[in-house]
């Protein structure tokens, strides 16, 4: 079974840091690009960050560029999102997604990040 | 960068046919993919490459594309189809991140 499992979500104060992890299984992890997508409460899907299979190319949404860092460890079948200088409007469920030309799938179940004092 | 535009809400009577549309410049070069999200759940891919369904997605889901518009059609909508549907595409070349529409809330009456 192809599966993605996120972890690391928590309640953090504004200005704090958090690292999210996503573990993949059931597929050759090192051959797929990966994406982080978030969803604020009651809102739509927002693309956050993307990394190619080798990790050599990364991309960020304007809303997180300079504060978030995406990286991966193919030896551990995992992708990470380092989030620094967190703001209240970063509060969301964060999803890890496998990228394919045939659509983004699967999605993990998500991990909740709450930024609040 | 490009945007994808969807109607915020659509309704359909049980058993009838409904089409959800998605408009954007990127759709002239890349087919939309479609995601279904039910409350409290992660999104699920229901269509890709214009009209291909992943394993397990019912045949009542179909897709089409014309110019700058992609569409998702549900033929014979069921109560379990009530969800938010998001379209997605890519801004330009391959190895680019996804671009999402704002989502359409489908209500089955």
PDB file of C-alpha atoms in Angstrom:
ATOM      1  CA  UNK A   1       0.000   0.000   0.000  1.00  0.00           C
ATOM      2  CA  UNK A   2       1.277   3.429  -0.942  1.00  0.00           C
ATOM      3  CA  UNK A   3       1.194   5.547   2.186  1.00  0.00           C
ATOM      4  CA  UNK A   4       2.339   8.904   3.547  1.00  0.00           C
ATOM      5  CA  UNK A   5       2.335   9.708   7.256  1.00  0.00           C
ATOM      6  CA  UNK A   6       2.971  13.194   8.561  1.00  0.00           C
ATOM      7  CA  UNK A   7       4.093  14.044  12.060  1.00  0.00           C
ATOM      8  CA  UNK A   8       5.437  16.924  14.087  1.00  0.00           C
ATOM      9  CA  UNK A   9       2.452  19.217  14.305  1.00  0.00           C
ATOM     10  CA  UNK A  10       2.042  21.090  17.580  1.00  0.00           C
ATOM     11  CA  UNK A  11       0.970  24.281  19.317  1.00  0.00           C
ATOM     12  CA  UNK A  12       3.747  26.855  19.108  1.00  0.00           C
ATOM     13  CA  UNK A  13       3.938  30.572  19.983  1.00  0.00           C
ATOM     14  CA  UNK A  14       4.364  33.217  17.293  1.00  0.00           C
ATOM     15  CA  UNK A  15       7.998  33.451  16.268  1.00  0.00           C
ATOM     16  CA  UNK A  16       8.631  29.832  17.150  1.00  0.00           C
ATOM     17  CA  UNK A  17       9.936  26.951  15.056  1.00  0.00           C
ATOM     18  CA  UNK A  18       8.685  23.515  14.171  1.00  0.00           C
ATOM     19  CA  UNK A  19       9.834  20.674  11.955  1.00  0.00           C
ATOM     20  CA  UNK A  20       7.297  18.519  10.178  1.00  0.00           C
ATOM     21  CA  UNK A  21       8.163  15.065   8.908  1.00  0.00           C
ATOM     22  CA  UNK A  22       6.544  12.887   6.283  1.00  0.00           C
ATOM     23  CA  UNK A  23       7.396   9.214   5.943  1.00  0.00           C
ATOM     24  CA  UNK A  24       6.587   7.414   2.724  1.00  0.00           C
ATOM     25  CA  UNK A  25       6.149   3.691   2.225  1.00  0.00           C
ATOM     26  CA  UNK A  26       5.007   1.252  -0.424  1.00  0.00           C
ATOM     27  CA  UNK A  27       6.701   3.002  -3.342  1.00  0.00           C
ATOM     28  CA  UNK A  28      10.217   3.992  -4.533  1.00  0.00           C
ATOM     29  CA  UNK A  29      10.392   7.215  -2.553  1.00  0.00           C
ATOM     30  CA  UNK A  30      13.591   8.432  -4.218  1.00  0.00           C
ATOM     31  CA  UNK A  31      11.921   8.614  -7.641  1.00  0.00           C
ATOM     32  CA  UNK A  32       9.128  11.033  -6.738  1.00  0.00           C
ATOM     33  CA  UNK A  33       8.926  14.762  -6.187  1.00  0.00           C
ATOM     34  CA  UNK A  34       7.070  15.713  -3.032  1.00  0.00           C
ATOM     35  CA  UNK A  35       4.932  18.658  -2.032  1.00  0.00           C
ATOM     36  CA  UNK A  36       3.666  20.192   1.180  1.00  0.00           C
ATOM     37  CA  UNK A  37       0.172  21.668   1.017  1.00  0.00           C
ATOM     38  CA  UNK A  38      -1.654  23.342   3.887  1.00  0.00           C
ATOM     39  CA  UNK A  39      -5.241  24.123   4.707  1.00  0.00           C
ATOM     40  CA  UNK A  40      -6.146  26.826   7.189  1.00  0.00           C
ATOM     41  CA  UNK A  41      -9.349  26.302   9.203  1.00  0.00           C
ATOM     42  CA  UNK A  42     -12.346  26.626   6.892  1.00  0.00           C
ATOM     43  CA  UNK A  43     -10.182  27.552   3.906  1.00  0.00           C
ATOM     44  CA  UNK A  44      -9.003  25.941   0.689  1.00  0.00           C
ATOM     45  CA  UNK A  45      -5.803  24.159  -0.234  1.00  0.00           C
ATOM     46  CA  UNK A  46      -2.641  26.223  -0.375  1.00  0.00           C
ATOM     47  CA  UNK A  47       0.572  25.029  -1.999  1.00  0.00           C
ATOM     48  CA  UNK A  48       3.529  25.600   0.339  1.00  0.00           C
ATOM     49  CA  UNK A  49       6.663  23.900  -0.924  1.00  0.00           C
ATOM     50  CA  UNK A  50       7.985  21.394  -3.438  1.00  0.00           C
ATOM     51  CA  UNK A  51      11.131  19.300  -3.787  1.00  0.00           C
ATOM     52  CA  UNK A  52      12.286  17.173  -6.680  1.00  0.00           C
ATOM     53  CA  UNK A  53      13.164  13.502  -6.272  1.00  0.00           C
ATOM     54  CA  UNK A  54      16.877  14.139  -5.822  1.00  0.00           C
ATOM     55  CA  UNK A  55      16.349  17.202  -3.667  1.00  0.00           C
ATOM     56  CA  UNK A  56      18.321  19.410  -6.021  1.00  0.00           C
ATOM     57  CA  UNK A  57      15.389  21.671  -6.886  1.00  0.00           C
ATOM     58  CA  UNK A  58      13.063  23.221  -4.351  1.00  0.00           C
ATOM     59  CA  UNK A  59      10.338  25.827  -4.537  1.00  0.00           C
ATOM     60  CA  UNK A  60       8.309  27.835  -2.055  1.00  0.00           C
ATOM     61  CA  UNK A  61       5.120  29.806  -2.045  1.00  0.00           C
ATOM     62  CA  UNK A  62       5.651  33.520  -1.532  1.00  0.00           C
ATOM     63  CA  UNK A  63       3.863  33.281   1.816  1.00  0.00           C
ATOM     64  CA  UNK A  64       6.572  31.077   3.343  1.00  0.00           C
ATOM     65  CA  UNK A  65       9.702  31.823   1.309  1.00  0.00           C
ATOM     66  CA  UNK A  66      12.593  32.744   3.601  1.00  0.00           C
ATOM     67  CA  UNK A  67      10.906  31.207   6.661  1.00  0.00           C
ATOM     68  CA  UNK A  68      10.310  27.568   5.650  1.00  0.00           C
ATOM     69  CA  UNK A  69      12.844  25.049   4.337  1.00  0.00           C
ATOM     70  CA  UNK A  70      12.016  21.779   2.613  1.00  0.00           C
ATOM     71  CA  UNK A  71      14.494  18.922   2.447  1.00  0.00           C
ATOM     72  CA  UNK A  72      14.471  15.171   2.150  1.00  0.00           C
ATOM     73  CA  UNK A  73      16.391  12.094   3.209  1.00  0.00           C
ATOM     74  CA  UNK A  74      15.813   9.401   0.609  1.00  0.00           C
ATOM     75  CA  UNK A  75      17.661   6.908   2.786  1.00  0.00           C
ATOM     76  CA  UNK A  76      14.895   7.335   5.329  1.00  0.00           C
ATOM     77  CA  UNK A  77      12.075   7.679   2.767  1.00  0.00           C
ATOM     78  CA  UNK A  78      11.203  10.990   4.358  1.00  0.00           C
ATOM     79  CA  UNK A  79      10.612  14.608   3.478  1.00  0.00           C
ATOM     80  CA  UNK A  80      10.713  17.422   6.004  1.00  0.00           C
ATOM     81  CA  UNK A  81       9.465  20.960   6.391  1.00  0.00           C
ATOM     82  CA  UNK A  82      11.454  23.183   8.728  1.00  0.00           C
ATOM     83  CA  UNK A  83       9.245  26.090   9.742  1.00  0.00           C
ATOM     84  CA  UNK A  84      10.822  29.115  11.392  1.00  0.00           C
ATOM     85  CA  UNK A  85       9.477  32.536  12.394  1.00  0.00           C
ATOM     86  CA  UNK A  86       5.998  31.077  12.592  1.00  0.00           C
ATOM     87  CA  UNK A  87       3.047  33.450  12.398  1.00  0.00           C
ATOM     88  CA  UNK A  88      -0.556  33.122  13.501  1.00  0.00           C
ATOM     89  CA  UNK A  89      -1.624  32.808   9.863  1.00  0.00           C
ATOM     90  CA  UNK A  90       0.541  29.684   9.485  1.00  0.00           C
ATOM     91  CA  UNK A  91      -2.071  27.859  11.551  1.00  0.00           C
ATOM     92  CA  UNK A  92      -3.314  25.002   9.370  1.00  0.00           C
ATOM     93  CA  UNK A  93      -3.355  21.304   8.689  1.00  0.00           C
ATOM     94  CA  UNK A  94      -0.225  20.451   6.719  1.00  0.00           C
ATOM     95  CA  UNK A  95      -0.417  17.673   4.141  1.00  0.00           C
ATOM     96  CA  UNK A  96       2.410  15.797   2.496  1.00  0.00           C
ATOM     97  CA  UNK A  97       1.673  14.757  -1.098  1.00  0.00           C
ATOM     98  CA  UNK A  98       3.404  12.593  -3.675  1.00  0.00           C
ATOM     99  CA  UNK A  99       3.719  14.311  -7.039  1.00  0.00           C
ATOM    100  CA  UNK A 100       3.080  12.541 -10.315  1.00  0.00           C
ATOM    101  CA  UNK A 101       2.318  13.674 -13.843  1.00  0.00           C
ATOM    102  CA  UNK A 102      -0.896  11.712 -13.326  1.00  0.00           C
ATOM    103  CA  UNK A 103      -2.066  13.896 -10.451  1.00  0.00           C
ATOM    104  CA  UNK A 104      -0.914  14.386  -6.869  1.00  0.00           C
ATOM    105  CA  UNK A 105      -1.525  11.220  -4.881  1.00  0.00           C
ATOM    106  CA  UNK A 106      -1.690   9.968  -2.300  1.00  0.00           C
ATOM    107  CA  UNK A 107      -2.113  12.599   0.355  1.00  0.00           C
ATOM    108  CA  UNK A 108      -1.190  11.947   3.950  1.00  0.00           C
ATOM    109  CA  UNK A 109      -3.785  12.420   6.670  1.00  0.00           C
ATOM    110  CA  UNK A 110      -2.168  15.706   7.672  1.00  0.00           C
ATOM    111  CA  UNK A 111      -0.628  17.130  10.812  1.00  0.00           C
ATOM    112  CA  UNK A 112      -2.068  20.129  12.636  1.00  0.00           C
ATOM    113  CA  UNK A 113       0.003  23.209  13.367  1.00  0.00           C
ATOM    114  CA  UNK A 114      -1.404  25.875  15.650  1.00  0.00           C
ATOM    115  CA  UNK A 115       0.469  29.139  16.117  1.00  0.00           C
ATOM    116  CA  UNK A 116      -0.875  30.996  19.112  1.00  0.00           C
ATOM    117  CA  UNK A 117       0.276  32.718  22.253  1.00  0.00           C
TER     118      UNK A 117
ATOM    119  CA  UNK B   1       1.635  33.597 -11.428  1.00  0.00           C
ATOM    120  CA  UNK B   2      -1.419  31.858 -12.901  1.00  0.00           C
ATOM    121  CA  UNK B   3      -4.639  31.301 -10.987  1.00  0.00           C
ATOM    122  CA  UNK B   4      -7.386  28.709 -11.213  1.00  0.00           C
ATOM    123  CA  UNK B   5     -10.942  29.911 -10.693  1.00  0.00           C
ATOM    124  CA  UNK B   6     -13.849  27.777  -9.506  1.00  0.00           C
ATOM    125  CA  UNK B   7     -17.440  28.578  -8.559  1.00  0.00           C
ATOM    126  CA  UNK B   8     -17.685  28.532  -4.741  1.00  0.00           C
ATOM    127  CA  UNK B   9     -20.776  26.331  -4.581  1.00  0.00           C
ATOM    128  CA  UNK B  10     -22.938  24.104  -6.756  1.00  0.00           C
ATOM    129  CA  UNK B  11     -25.936  21.925  -5.934  1.00  0.00           C
ATOM    130  CA  UNK B  12     -27.475  18.909  -7.632  1.00  0.00           C
ATOM    131  CA  UNK B  13     -30.521  16.777  -7.024  1.00  0.00           C
ATOM    132  CA  UNK B  14     -29.855  13.184  -6.042  1.00  0.00           C
ATOM    133  CA  UNK B  15     -29.367  11.074  -9.161  1.00  0.00           C
ATOM    134  CA  UNK B  16     -28.948  14.024 -11.496  1.00  0.00           C
ATOM    135  CA  UNK B  17     -25.888  15.207 -13.402  1.00  0.00           C
ATOM    136  CA  UNK B  18     -23.672  18.089 -12.326  1.00  0.00           C
ATOM    137  CA  UNK B  19     -20.616  19.733 -13.876  1.00  0.00           C
ATOM    138  CA  UNK B  20     -17.988  21.641 -11.920  1.00  0.00           C
ATOM    139  CA  UNK B  21     -15.683  23.919 -13.895  1.00  0.00           C
ATOM    140  CA  UNK B  22     -12.214  25.348 -13.477  1.00  0.00           C
ATOM    141  CA  UNK B  23     -10.782  28.275 -15.449  1.00  0.00           C
ATOM    142  CA  UNK B  24      -7.175  29.320 -15.810  1.00  0.00           C
ATOM    143  CA  UNK B  25      -4.403  30.164 -18.269  1.00  0.00           C
ATOM    144  CA  UNK B  26      -2.403  27.096 -17.263  1.00  0.00           C
ATOM    145  CA  UNK B  27      -5.206  24.827 -18.462  1.00  0.00           C
ATOM    146  CA  UNK B  28      -4.367  25.679 -22.053  1.00  0.00           C
ATOM    147  CA  UNK B  29      -1.209  23.635 -21.669  1.00  0.00           C
ATOM    148  CA  UNK B  30      -1.922  21.213 -18.834  1.00  0.00           C
ATOM    149  CA  UNK B  31      -4.983  19.159 -18.025  1.00  0.00           C
ATOM    150  CA  UNK B  32      -6.653  19.744 -14.701  1.00  0.00           C
ATOM    151  CA  UNK B  33      -6.594  17.118 -12.026  1.00  0.00           C
ATOM    152  CA  UNK B  34      -9.457  16.992  -9.532  1.00  0.00           C
ATOM    153  CA  UNK B  35      -9.529  16.288  -5.812  1.00  0.00           C
ATOM    154  CA  UNK B  36     -12.461  15.439  -3.563  1.00  0.00           C
ATOM    155  CA  UNK B  37     -12.346  16.468   0.079  1.00  0.00           C
ATOM    156  CA  UNK B  38     -14.950  15.448   2.607  1.00  0.00           C
ATOM    157  CA  UNK B  39     -15.165  17.093   6.034  1.00  0.00           C
ATOM    158  CA  UNK B  40     -12.318  16.113   8.321  1.00  0.00           C
ATOM    159  CA  UNK B  41     -10.552  14.101   5.645  1.00  0.00           C
ATOM    160  CA  UNK B  42      -7.564  14.572   3.384  1.00  0.00           C
ATOM    161  CA  UNK B  43      -8.159  15.305  -0.289  1.00  0.00           C
ATOM    162  CA  UNK B  44      -8.435  12.335  -2.647  1.00  0.00           C
ATOM    163  CA  UNK B  45      -7.511  12.362  -6.338  1.00  0.00           C
ATOM    164  CA  UNK B  46     -10.602  11.563  -8.436  1.00  0.00           C
ATOM    165  CA  UNK B  47      -9.520  12.559 -11.968  1.00  0.00           C
ATOM    166  CA  UNK B  48      -6.244  13.236 -13.783  1.00  0.00           C
ATOM    167  CA  UNK B  49      -5.023  13.749 -17.350  1.00  0.00           C
ATOM    168  CA  UNK B  50      -8.402  15.251 -18.262  1.00  0.00           C
ATOM    169  CA  UNK B  51     -10.479  12.079 -17.975  1.00  0.00           C
ATOM    170  CA  UNK B  52      -8.565   9.307 -16.212  1.00  0.00           C
ATOM    171  CA  UNK B  53      -9.790   7.854 -12.931  1.00  0.00           C
ATOM    172  CA  UNK B  54      -7.570   6.311 -10.280  1.00  0.00           C
ATOM    173  CA  UNK B  55      -8.428   2.825  -9.157  1.00  0.00           C
ATOM    174  CA  UNK B  56     -11.501   2.815  -6.922  1.00  0.00           C
ATOM    175  CA  UNK B  57     -13.079   6.006  -8.266  1.00  0.00           C
ATOM    176  CA  UNK B  58     -16.603   5.333  -9.629  1.00  0.00           C
ATOM    177  CA  UNK B  59     -17.284   5.593 -13.352  1.00  0.00           C
ATOM    178  CA  UNK B  60     -19.839   8.345 -12.726  1.00  0.00           C
ATOM    179  CA  UNK B  61     -16.892  10.754 -12.411  1.00  0.00           C
ATOM    180  CA  UNK B  62     -15.632  12.049 -15.759  1.00  0.00           C
ATOM    181  CA  UNK B  63     -13.608  14.976 -17.015  1.00  0.00           C
ATOM    182  CA  UNK B  64     -13.244  17.206 -20.045  1.00  0.00           C
ATOM    183  CA  UNK B  65     -11.124  20.088 -21.213  1.00  0.00           C
ATOM    184  CA  UNK B  66     -11.504  22.911 -23.711  1.00  0.00           C
ATOM    185  CA  UNK B  67      -9.253  25.909 -24.065  1.00  0.00           C
ATOM    186  CA  UNK B  68      -8.714  27.477 -20.667  1.00  0.00           C
ATOM    187  CA  UNK B  69     -11.416  25.427 -18.941  1.00  0.00           C
ATOM    188  CA  UNK B  70     -11.400  22.047 -17.303  1.00  0.00           C
ATOM    189  CA  UNK B  71     -14.510  20.333 -16.005  1.00  0.00           C
ATOM    190  CA  UNK B  72     -15.558  17.512 -13.727  1.00  0.00           C
ATOM    191  CA  UNK B  73     -18.923  15.856 -14.343  1.00  0.00           C
ATOM    192  CA  UNK B  74     -20.741  13.553 -11.981  1.00  0.00           C
ATOM    193  CA  UNK B  75     -23.408  11.565 -13.808  1.00  0.00           C
ATOM    194  CA  UNK B  76     -26.026  10.348 -11.348  1.00  0.00           C
ATOM    195  CA  UNK B  77     -24.784  12.134  -8.230  1.00  0.00           C
ATOM    196  CA  UNK B  78     -24.960  10.179  -4.992  1.00  0.00           C
ATOM    197  CA  UNK B  79     -25.255  11.445  -1.443  1.00  0.00           C
ATOM    198  CA  UNK B  80     -21.666  10.380  -0.767  1.00  0.00           C
ATOM    199  CA  UNK B  81     -20.454  12.707  -3.521  1.00  0.00           C
ATOM    200  CA  UNK B  82     -21.228  15.740  -1.357  1.00  0.00           C
ATOM    201  CA  UNK B  83     -17.816  17.289  -0.775  1.00  0.00           C
ATOM    202  CA  UNK B  84     -15.536  20.128  -1.784  1.00  0.00           C
ATOM    203  CA  UNK B  85     -13.884  19.605  -5.151  1.00  0.00           C
ATOM    204  CA  UNK B  86     -10.576  21.254  -5.998  1.00  0.00           C
ATOM    205  CA  UNK B  87      -9.015  21.491  -9.419  1.00  0.00           C
ATOM    206  CA  UNK B  88      -5.265  21.670  -9.865  1.00  0.00           C
ATOM    207  CA  UNK B  89      -2.821  22.230 -12.679  1.00  0.00           C
ATOM    208  CA  UNK B  90       0.772  23.297 -13.162  1.00  0.00           C
ATOM    209  CA  UNK B  91       1.899  26.805 -13.899  1.00  0.00           C
ATOM    210  CA  UNK B  92       4.209  25.921 -16.758  1.00  0.00           C
ATOM    211  CA  UNK B  93       6.718  23.193 -17.446  1.00  0.00           C
ATOM    212  CA  UNK B  94       7.116  19.789 -15.888  1.00  0.00           C
ATOM    213  CA  UNK B  95       8.744  19.572 -12.476  1.00  0.00           C
ATOM    214  CA  UNK B  96       6.697  22.535 -11.351  1.00  0.00           C
ATOM    215  CA  UNK B  97       4.600  22.564  -8.190  1.00  0.00           C
ATOM    216  CA  UNK B  98       0.829  22.261  -8.354  1.00  0.00           C
ATOM    217  CA  UNK B  99      -1.525  25.209  -8.643  1.00  0.00           C
ATOM    218  CA  UNK B 100      -4.885  24.820  -6.864  1.00  0.00           C
ATOM    219  CA  UNK B 101      -8.277  26.319  -7.491  1.00  0.00           C
ATOM    220  CA  UNK B 102     -10.298  27.741  -4.640  1.00  0.00           C
ATOM    221  CA  UNK B 103     -12.643  24.759  -4.417  1.00  0.00           C
ATOM    222  CA  UNK B 104     -16.318  24.148  -5.192  1.00  0.00           C
ATOM    223  CA  UNK B 105     -18.665  22.946  -2.460  1.00  0.00           C
ATOM    224  CA  UNK B 106     -21.024  20.394  -3.973  1.00  0.00           C
ATOM    225  CA  UNK B 107     -24.331  19.876  -2.192  1.00  0.00           C
ATOM    226  CA  UNK B 108     -26.456  16.858  -3.135  1.00  0.00           C
ATOM    227  CA  UNK B 109     -30.111  17.667  -2.473  1.00  0.00           C
TER     228      UNK B 109
END
